[in-house]
XYZ file of C-alpha atoms in Angstrom:
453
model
C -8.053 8.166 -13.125
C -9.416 11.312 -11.907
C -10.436 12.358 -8.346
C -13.120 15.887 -7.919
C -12.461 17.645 -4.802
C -14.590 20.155 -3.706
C -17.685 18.508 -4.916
C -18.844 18.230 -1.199
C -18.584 15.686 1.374
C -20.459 12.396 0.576
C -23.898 12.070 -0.508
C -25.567 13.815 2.533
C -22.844 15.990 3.713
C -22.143 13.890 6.470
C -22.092 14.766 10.331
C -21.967 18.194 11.143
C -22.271 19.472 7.430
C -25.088 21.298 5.828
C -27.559 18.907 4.355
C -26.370 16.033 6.864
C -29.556 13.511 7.235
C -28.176 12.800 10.685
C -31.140 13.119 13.605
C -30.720 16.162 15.975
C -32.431 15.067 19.230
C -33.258 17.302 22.186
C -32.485 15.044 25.148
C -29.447 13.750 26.160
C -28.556 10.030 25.288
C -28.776 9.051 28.294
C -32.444 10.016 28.822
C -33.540 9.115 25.491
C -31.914 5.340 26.098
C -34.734 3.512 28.125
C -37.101 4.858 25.449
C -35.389 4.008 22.528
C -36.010 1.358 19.862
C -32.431 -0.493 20.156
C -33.030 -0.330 23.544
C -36.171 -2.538 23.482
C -35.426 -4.462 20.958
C -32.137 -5.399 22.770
C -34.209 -6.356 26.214
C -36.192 -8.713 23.438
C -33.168 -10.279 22.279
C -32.369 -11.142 25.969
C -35.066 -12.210 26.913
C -35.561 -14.433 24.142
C -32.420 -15.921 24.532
C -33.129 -17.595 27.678
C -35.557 -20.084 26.356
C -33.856 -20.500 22.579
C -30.315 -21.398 24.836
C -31.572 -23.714 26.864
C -33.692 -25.738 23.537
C -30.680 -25.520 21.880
C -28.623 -26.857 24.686
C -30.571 -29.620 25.215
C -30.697 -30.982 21.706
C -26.701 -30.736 21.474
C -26.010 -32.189 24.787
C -28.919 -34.795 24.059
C -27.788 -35.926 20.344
C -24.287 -35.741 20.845
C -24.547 -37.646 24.253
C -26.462 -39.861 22.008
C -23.943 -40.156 19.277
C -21.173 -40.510 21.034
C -22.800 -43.189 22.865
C -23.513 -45.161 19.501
C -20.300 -44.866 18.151
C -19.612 -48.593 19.222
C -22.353 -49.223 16.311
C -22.304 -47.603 12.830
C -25.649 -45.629 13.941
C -23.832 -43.383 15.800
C -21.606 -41.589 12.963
C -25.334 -40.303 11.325
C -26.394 -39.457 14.919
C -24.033 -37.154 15.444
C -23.870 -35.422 12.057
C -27.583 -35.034 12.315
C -26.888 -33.422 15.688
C -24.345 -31.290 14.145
C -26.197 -30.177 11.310
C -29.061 -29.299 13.610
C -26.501 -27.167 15.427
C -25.468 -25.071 12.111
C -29.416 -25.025 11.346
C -29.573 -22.987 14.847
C -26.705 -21.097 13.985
C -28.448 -19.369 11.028
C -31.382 -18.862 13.155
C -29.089 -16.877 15.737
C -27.685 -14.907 13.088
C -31.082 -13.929 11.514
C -32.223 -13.263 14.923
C -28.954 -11.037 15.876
C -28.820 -9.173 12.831
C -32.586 -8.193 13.901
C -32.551 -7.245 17.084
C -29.371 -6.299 17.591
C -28.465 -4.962 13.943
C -25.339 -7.552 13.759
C -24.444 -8.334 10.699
C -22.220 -11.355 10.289
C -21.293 -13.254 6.862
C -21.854 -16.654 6.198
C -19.796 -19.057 7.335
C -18.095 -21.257 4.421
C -20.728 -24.320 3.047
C -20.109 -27.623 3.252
C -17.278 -28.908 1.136
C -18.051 -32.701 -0.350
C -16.004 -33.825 -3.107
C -18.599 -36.010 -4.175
C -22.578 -36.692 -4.164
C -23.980 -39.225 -1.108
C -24.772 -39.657 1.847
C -21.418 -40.617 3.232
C -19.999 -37.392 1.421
C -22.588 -35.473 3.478
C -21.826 -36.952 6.760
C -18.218 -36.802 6.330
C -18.745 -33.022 5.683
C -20.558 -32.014 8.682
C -17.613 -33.961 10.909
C -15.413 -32.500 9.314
C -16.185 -28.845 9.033
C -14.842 -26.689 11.867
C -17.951 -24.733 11.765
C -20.586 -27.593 13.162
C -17.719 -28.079 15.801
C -18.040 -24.013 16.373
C -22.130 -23.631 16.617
C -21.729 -26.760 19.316
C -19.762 -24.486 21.061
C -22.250 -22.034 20.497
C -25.330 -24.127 21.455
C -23.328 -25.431 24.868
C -21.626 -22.143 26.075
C -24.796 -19.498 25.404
C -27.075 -21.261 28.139
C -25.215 -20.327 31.361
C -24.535 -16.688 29.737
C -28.345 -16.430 29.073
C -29.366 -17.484 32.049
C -26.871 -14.718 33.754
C -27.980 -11.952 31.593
C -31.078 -12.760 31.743
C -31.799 -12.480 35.610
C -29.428 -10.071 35.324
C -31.803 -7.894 33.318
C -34.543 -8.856 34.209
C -34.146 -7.725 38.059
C -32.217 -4.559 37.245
C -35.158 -3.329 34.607
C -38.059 -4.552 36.880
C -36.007 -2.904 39.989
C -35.366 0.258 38.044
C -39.123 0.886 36.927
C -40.646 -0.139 39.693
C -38.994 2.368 42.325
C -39.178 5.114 39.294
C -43.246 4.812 39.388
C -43.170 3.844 43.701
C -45.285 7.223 44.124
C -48.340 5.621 41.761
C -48.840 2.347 43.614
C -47.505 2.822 46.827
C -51.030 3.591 48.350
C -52.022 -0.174 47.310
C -49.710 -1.440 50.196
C -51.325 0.197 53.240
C -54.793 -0.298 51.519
C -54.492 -3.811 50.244
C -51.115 -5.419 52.679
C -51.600 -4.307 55.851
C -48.375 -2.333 55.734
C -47.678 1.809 55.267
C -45.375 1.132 52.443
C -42.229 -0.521 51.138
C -40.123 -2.069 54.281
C -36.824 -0.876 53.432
C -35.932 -2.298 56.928
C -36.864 -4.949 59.690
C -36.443 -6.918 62.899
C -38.582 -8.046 65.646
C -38.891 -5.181 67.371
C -38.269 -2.333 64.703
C -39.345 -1.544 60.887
C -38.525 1.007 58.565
C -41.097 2.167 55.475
C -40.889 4.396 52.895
C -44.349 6.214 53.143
C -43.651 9.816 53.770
C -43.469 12.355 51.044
C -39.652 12.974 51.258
C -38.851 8.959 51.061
C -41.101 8.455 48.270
C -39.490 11.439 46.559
C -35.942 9.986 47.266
C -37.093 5.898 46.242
C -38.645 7.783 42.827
C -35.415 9.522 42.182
C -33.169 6.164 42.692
C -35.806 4.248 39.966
C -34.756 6.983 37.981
C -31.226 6.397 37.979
C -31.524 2.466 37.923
C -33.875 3.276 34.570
C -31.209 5.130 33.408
C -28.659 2.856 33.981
C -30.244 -0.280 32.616
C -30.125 0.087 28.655
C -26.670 0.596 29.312
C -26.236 -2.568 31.359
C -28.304 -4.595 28.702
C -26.541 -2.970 25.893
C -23.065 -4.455 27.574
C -24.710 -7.454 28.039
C -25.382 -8.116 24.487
C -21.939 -7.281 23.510
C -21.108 -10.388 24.716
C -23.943 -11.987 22.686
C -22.830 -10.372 19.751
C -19.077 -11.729 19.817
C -20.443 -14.941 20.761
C -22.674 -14.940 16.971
C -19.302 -13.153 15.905
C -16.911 -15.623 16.688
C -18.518 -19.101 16.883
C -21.284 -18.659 14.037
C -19.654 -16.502 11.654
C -17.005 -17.275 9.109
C -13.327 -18.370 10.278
C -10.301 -15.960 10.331
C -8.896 -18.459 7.446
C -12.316 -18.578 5.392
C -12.637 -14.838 5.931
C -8.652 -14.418 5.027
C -9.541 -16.854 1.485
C -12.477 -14.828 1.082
C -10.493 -11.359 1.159
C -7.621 -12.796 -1.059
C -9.749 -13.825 -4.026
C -11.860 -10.418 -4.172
C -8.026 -9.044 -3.939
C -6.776 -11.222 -6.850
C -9.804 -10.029 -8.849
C -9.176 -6.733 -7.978
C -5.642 -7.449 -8.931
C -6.862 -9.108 -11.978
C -9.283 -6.656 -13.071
C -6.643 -3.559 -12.795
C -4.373 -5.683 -15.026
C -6.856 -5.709 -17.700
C -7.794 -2.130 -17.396
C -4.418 -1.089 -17.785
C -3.623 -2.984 -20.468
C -6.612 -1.595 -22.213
C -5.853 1.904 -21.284
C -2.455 1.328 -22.994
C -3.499 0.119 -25.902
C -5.667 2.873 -26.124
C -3.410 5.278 -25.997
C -0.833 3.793 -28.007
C -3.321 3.284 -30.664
C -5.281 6.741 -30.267
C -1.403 8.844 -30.266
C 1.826 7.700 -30.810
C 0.420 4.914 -33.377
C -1.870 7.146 -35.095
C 0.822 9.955 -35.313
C 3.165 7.439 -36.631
C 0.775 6.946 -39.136
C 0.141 10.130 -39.957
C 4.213 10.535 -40.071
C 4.504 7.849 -42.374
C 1.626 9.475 -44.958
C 4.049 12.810 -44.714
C 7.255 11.319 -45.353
C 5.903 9.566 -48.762
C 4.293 12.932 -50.168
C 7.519 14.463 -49.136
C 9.686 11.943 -50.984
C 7.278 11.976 -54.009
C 7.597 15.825 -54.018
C 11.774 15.937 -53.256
C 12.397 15.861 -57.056
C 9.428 18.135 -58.247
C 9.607 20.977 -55.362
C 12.458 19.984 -53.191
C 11.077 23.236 -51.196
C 7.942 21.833 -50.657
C 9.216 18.500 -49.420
C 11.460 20.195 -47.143
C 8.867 21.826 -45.033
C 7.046 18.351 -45.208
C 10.200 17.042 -43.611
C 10.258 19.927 -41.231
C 6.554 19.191 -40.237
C 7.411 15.521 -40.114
C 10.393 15.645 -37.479
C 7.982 17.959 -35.008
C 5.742 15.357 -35.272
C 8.641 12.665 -34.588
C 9.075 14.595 -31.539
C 5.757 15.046 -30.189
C 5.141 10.708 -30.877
C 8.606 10.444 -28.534
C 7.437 12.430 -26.056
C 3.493 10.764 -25.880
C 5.489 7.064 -25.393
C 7.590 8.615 -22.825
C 4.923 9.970 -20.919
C 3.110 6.144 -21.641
C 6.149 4.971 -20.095
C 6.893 6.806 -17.539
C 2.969 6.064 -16.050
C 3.833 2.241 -16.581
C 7.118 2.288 -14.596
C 9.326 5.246 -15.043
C 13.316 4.455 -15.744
C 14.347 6.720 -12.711
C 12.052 4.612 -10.089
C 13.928 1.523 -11.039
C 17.574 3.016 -10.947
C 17.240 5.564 -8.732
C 14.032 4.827 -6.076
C 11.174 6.615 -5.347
C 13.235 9.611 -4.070
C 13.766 10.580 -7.230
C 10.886 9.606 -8.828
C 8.589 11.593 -7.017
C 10.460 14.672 -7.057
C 9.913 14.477 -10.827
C 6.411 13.703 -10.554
C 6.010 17.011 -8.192
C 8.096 18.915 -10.378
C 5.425 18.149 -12.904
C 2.394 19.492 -10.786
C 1.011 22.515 -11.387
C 1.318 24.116 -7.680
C 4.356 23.894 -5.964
C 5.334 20.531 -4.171
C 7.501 19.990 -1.021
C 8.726 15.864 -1.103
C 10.625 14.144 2.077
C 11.431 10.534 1.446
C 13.069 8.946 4.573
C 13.875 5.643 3.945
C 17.039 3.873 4.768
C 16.460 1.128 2.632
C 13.848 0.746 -0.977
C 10.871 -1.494 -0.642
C 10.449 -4.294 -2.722
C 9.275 -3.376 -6.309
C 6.103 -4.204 -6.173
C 5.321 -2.466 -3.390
C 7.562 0.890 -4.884
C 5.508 0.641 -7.733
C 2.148 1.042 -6.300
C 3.680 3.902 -3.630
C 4.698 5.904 -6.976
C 0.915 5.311 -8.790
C -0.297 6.476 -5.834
C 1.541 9.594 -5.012
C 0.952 10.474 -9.274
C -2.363 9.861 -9.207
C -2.718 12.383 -6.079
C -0.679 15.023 -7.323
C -2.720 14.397 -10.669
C -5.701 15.455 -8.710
C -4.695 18.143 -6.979
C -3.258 19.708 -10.446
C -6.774 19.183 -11.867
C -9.695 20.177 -8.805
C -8.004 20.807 -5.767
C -7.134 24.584 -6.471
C -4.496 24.183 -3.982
C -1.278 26.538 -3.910
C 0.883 24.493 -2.313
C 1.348 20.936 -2.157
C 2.789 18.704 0.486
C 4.613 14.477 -0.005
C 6.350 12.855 2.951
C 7.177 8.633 2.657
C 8.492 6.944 5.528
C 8.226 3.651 7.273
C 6.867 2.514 10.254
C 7.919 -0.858 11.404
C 6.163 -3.169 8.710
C 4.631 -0.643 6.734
C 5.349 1.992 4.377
C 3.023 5.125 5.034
C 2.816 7.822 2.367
C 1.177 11.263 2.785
C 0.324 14.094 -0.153
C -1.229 17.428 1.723
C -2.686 20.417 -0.606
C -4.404 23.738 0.834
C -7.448 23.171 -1.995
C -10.556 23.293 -1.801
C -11.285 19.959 0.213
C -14.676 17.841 -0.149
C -12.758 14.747 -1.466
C -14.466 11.253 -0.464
C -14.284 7.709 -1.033
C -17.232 6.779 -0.843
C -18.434 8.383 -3.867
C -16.998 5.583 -6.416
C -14.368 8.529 -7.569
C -10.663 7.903 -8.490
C -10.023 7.808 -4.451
C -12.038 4.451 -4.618
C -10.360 2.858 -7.144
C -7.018 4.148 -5.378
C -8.351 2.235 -2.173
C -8.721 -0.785 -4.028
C -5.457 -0.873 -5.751
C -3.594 -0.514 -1.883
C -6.580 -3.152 -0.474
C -5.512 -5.604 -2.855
C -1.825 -5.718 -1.433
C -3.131 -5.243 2.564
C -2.824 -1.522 1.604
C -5.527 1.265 3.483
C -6.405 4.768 1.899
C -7.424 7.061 4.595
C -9.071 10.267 3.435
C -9.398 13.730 5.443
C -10.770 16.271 3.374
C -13.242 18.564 4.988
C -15.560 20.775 2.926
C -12.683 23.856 2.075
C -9.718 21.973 3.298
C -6.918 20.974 3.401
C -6.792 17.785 2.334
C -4.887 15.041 3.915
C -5.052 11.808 2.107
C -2.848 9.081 4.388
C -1.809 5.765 2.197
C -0.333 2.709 4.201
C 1.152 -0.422 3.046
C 3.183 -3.260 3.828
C 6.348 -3.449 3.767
C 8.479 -5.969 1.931
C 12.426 -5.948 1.392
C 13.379 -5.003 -2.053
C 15.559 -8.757 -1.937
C 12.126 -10.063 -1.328
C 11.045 -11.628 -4.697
């Protein structure tokens, strides 16, 4: 599994790079945020959520009132499914409508579970599924929050623009109301208007800063919306935790196989084939012992250098399986011989008081190898840098080289089959490799006892 460094960083070069596809504007964000796209489609989603709250709201409250009230009879079991399943129906609206107009993308929550065909398997489905219960929720607590955000924005945009552009209408007051301008101030015997030059100047330059400030207001505003869709119409913490384990165990699964197959493919492309080839040499040789014993002796010759190469191909085999001196002497040890095979020189601190559990041990020494692997072949480093410790519940590795840089991810390289490997056991691969280094690549992952079986 090999890694390319210095190949760049990601497909576009990323922020700040040469290349990057990242817009360069000339205003500030804060100007350019009452103009912008998110910001209007974000007013939208507000506004539309004050009349889609309050029809939701009232067929929840209305069917489950209704229900509940029938429950004395049988009708009111399929009353108040039907009002449930309406409820997830209006979920999946929300979530199409979020993931629109405010680019939130949430998953799925999990389907229906019946263990058989009917009716009755349908109903008891919808009862019992904690994520009807969750979009009532939903459809109960978003009405008073829309109708807050929603006078909310509506005064502070209307406020906002309409002091901002006070110097283009003000002359319909004294023309059309009977009044010299805005009345900022009033009793029975005094008034106060804003109709000279400096005060129109000065109610402009406020507009301005409510304009300002109002995509920012809306934009908080709808982070509430979004954890609302995030937490009452998306998937569980379970589901999303049962979801996460089996992509794991197929991870788990598929690196199995591929391992296995890599063996065998070595096994049968070296040692086996030189074994082979040993076996061919050793029968001319004892065919020729009687006839040209000189002959057969360099055969023999030729044969034990090839007995020695086939040892040393299944030692390296084993050693990439699980090396002898990681199971009797800890990773310690078997990283400093893994460094003192790299091809630049490598500096290893291991401080741990006590080993991790195998498992665990294992996949911290594949992933240290496969690093110092890859710097040996593209970094072009001169120096190379290991340190292992652990943090509270978690082991954190750390391999630094003085190469070239430009490693990433995201690319489908090595470093993403690495990250998979640690993701399957809760593990996280953090990468820092800017374009001509160094290269930091951070590995973290949990920590288990090694008397944890």
């Amino acid at each position: 599994m090999a890694t390319e460094y210095g190949q760049g960083y990601g497909l576009d070069g990323g922020p700040g790079y040469p290349g990057s596809t990242e817009r360069r504007h000339r205003l500030p964000a804060a100007l350019r945020a009452p103009v912008e796209g998110r910001t209007w489609r974000e007013l939208g989603h507000v506004l539309l959520s004050l009349p889609i709250s309050i029809l939701l709201f009232t067929y929840a409250v209305t069917m489950v009132s209704l229900g509940a009230g029938l429950l004395v009879t049988f009708l009111g079991v399929p009353v108040l499914a039907a009002a449930l399943a309406g409820c997830r129906g209006f979920g999946a609206l929300e979530r199409m409508r979020a993931r629109a107009l405010l680019g939130l993308e949430v998953a799925e929550p999990e389907p229906l579970r019946m263990r058989k065909p009917g009716v009755m398997a349908w109903m008891g489905a919808v009862l019992k599924s904690g994520t009807s219960w969750r979009a009532l929720l939903y459809a109960v607590l978003h009405l008073p929050w829309a109708v807050f955000s929603f006078a909310v924005t509506v005064n502070v945009w209307a406020l906002g623009w309409g002091l901002l552009t006070y110097p283009l209408w003000f002359w319909v007051l004294p023309m059309y109301a009977g009044q010299d301008g805005v009345q900022l101030y009033g009793d029975e015997t005094h008034r106060i208007y804003l109709d000279n030059p400096f005060e129109i100047t000065v109610t402009a330059l406020v507009g301005l800063l409510f304009t300002i400030a109002t995509p920012w207001i809306v934009r908080a505003l709808t982070m509430v919306d979004r954890l609302l869709v995030h937490g009452l119409l998306g998937p569980s913490r379970l589901a999303s935790r049962v979801v996460e384990l089996e992509s794991d165990r197929g991870v788990v699964v598929d690196t199995a196989a591929a391992d296995l197959r890599r063996i065998e493919r070595d096994l049968h492309d070296g040692a086996q084939a030189r074994l082979v080839g040993l076996a061919m040499d050793l029968g001319l040789a004892k065919e020729k012992l009687r006839e040209d014993p000189q002959a057969a002796a360099r055969m023999v010759d030729e044969a034990h250098g090839e007995v020695k190469t086939a040892l040393r191909e299944l030692r390296d085999l084993a050693r990439g399986i699980h090396p002898a001196v990681l199971t009797d002497r800890g990773l310690d040890a078997a990283l400093s011989a893994v460094a003192s095979r790299c091809t630049v020189p490598v500096r290893v601190e291991v401080d741990l008081v006590e080993r991790p559990a195998p498992a665990i041990e294992g996949i911290a020494y594949f992933t240290v190898s496969e690093l110092l692997q890859n710097i040996s072949k593209h970094a072009r480093a001169t120096w190379a840098g290991v340190e292992v410790w652990r943090t509270e519940n978690r082991l954190m590795l750390q391999v630094v080289d003085n190469g070239v840089g430009g490693a990433d991810v995201s690319r489908g390289s090595g470093l993403a089959g690495l990250a998979e490997r640690l993701d399957a056991v809760d593990g996280i691969l953090v990468v820092d490799s800017p374009a001509g280094g160094p290269t930091r690549v951070t590995a973290e992952l949990p920590w288990r006892g090694a008397h944890v079986r």
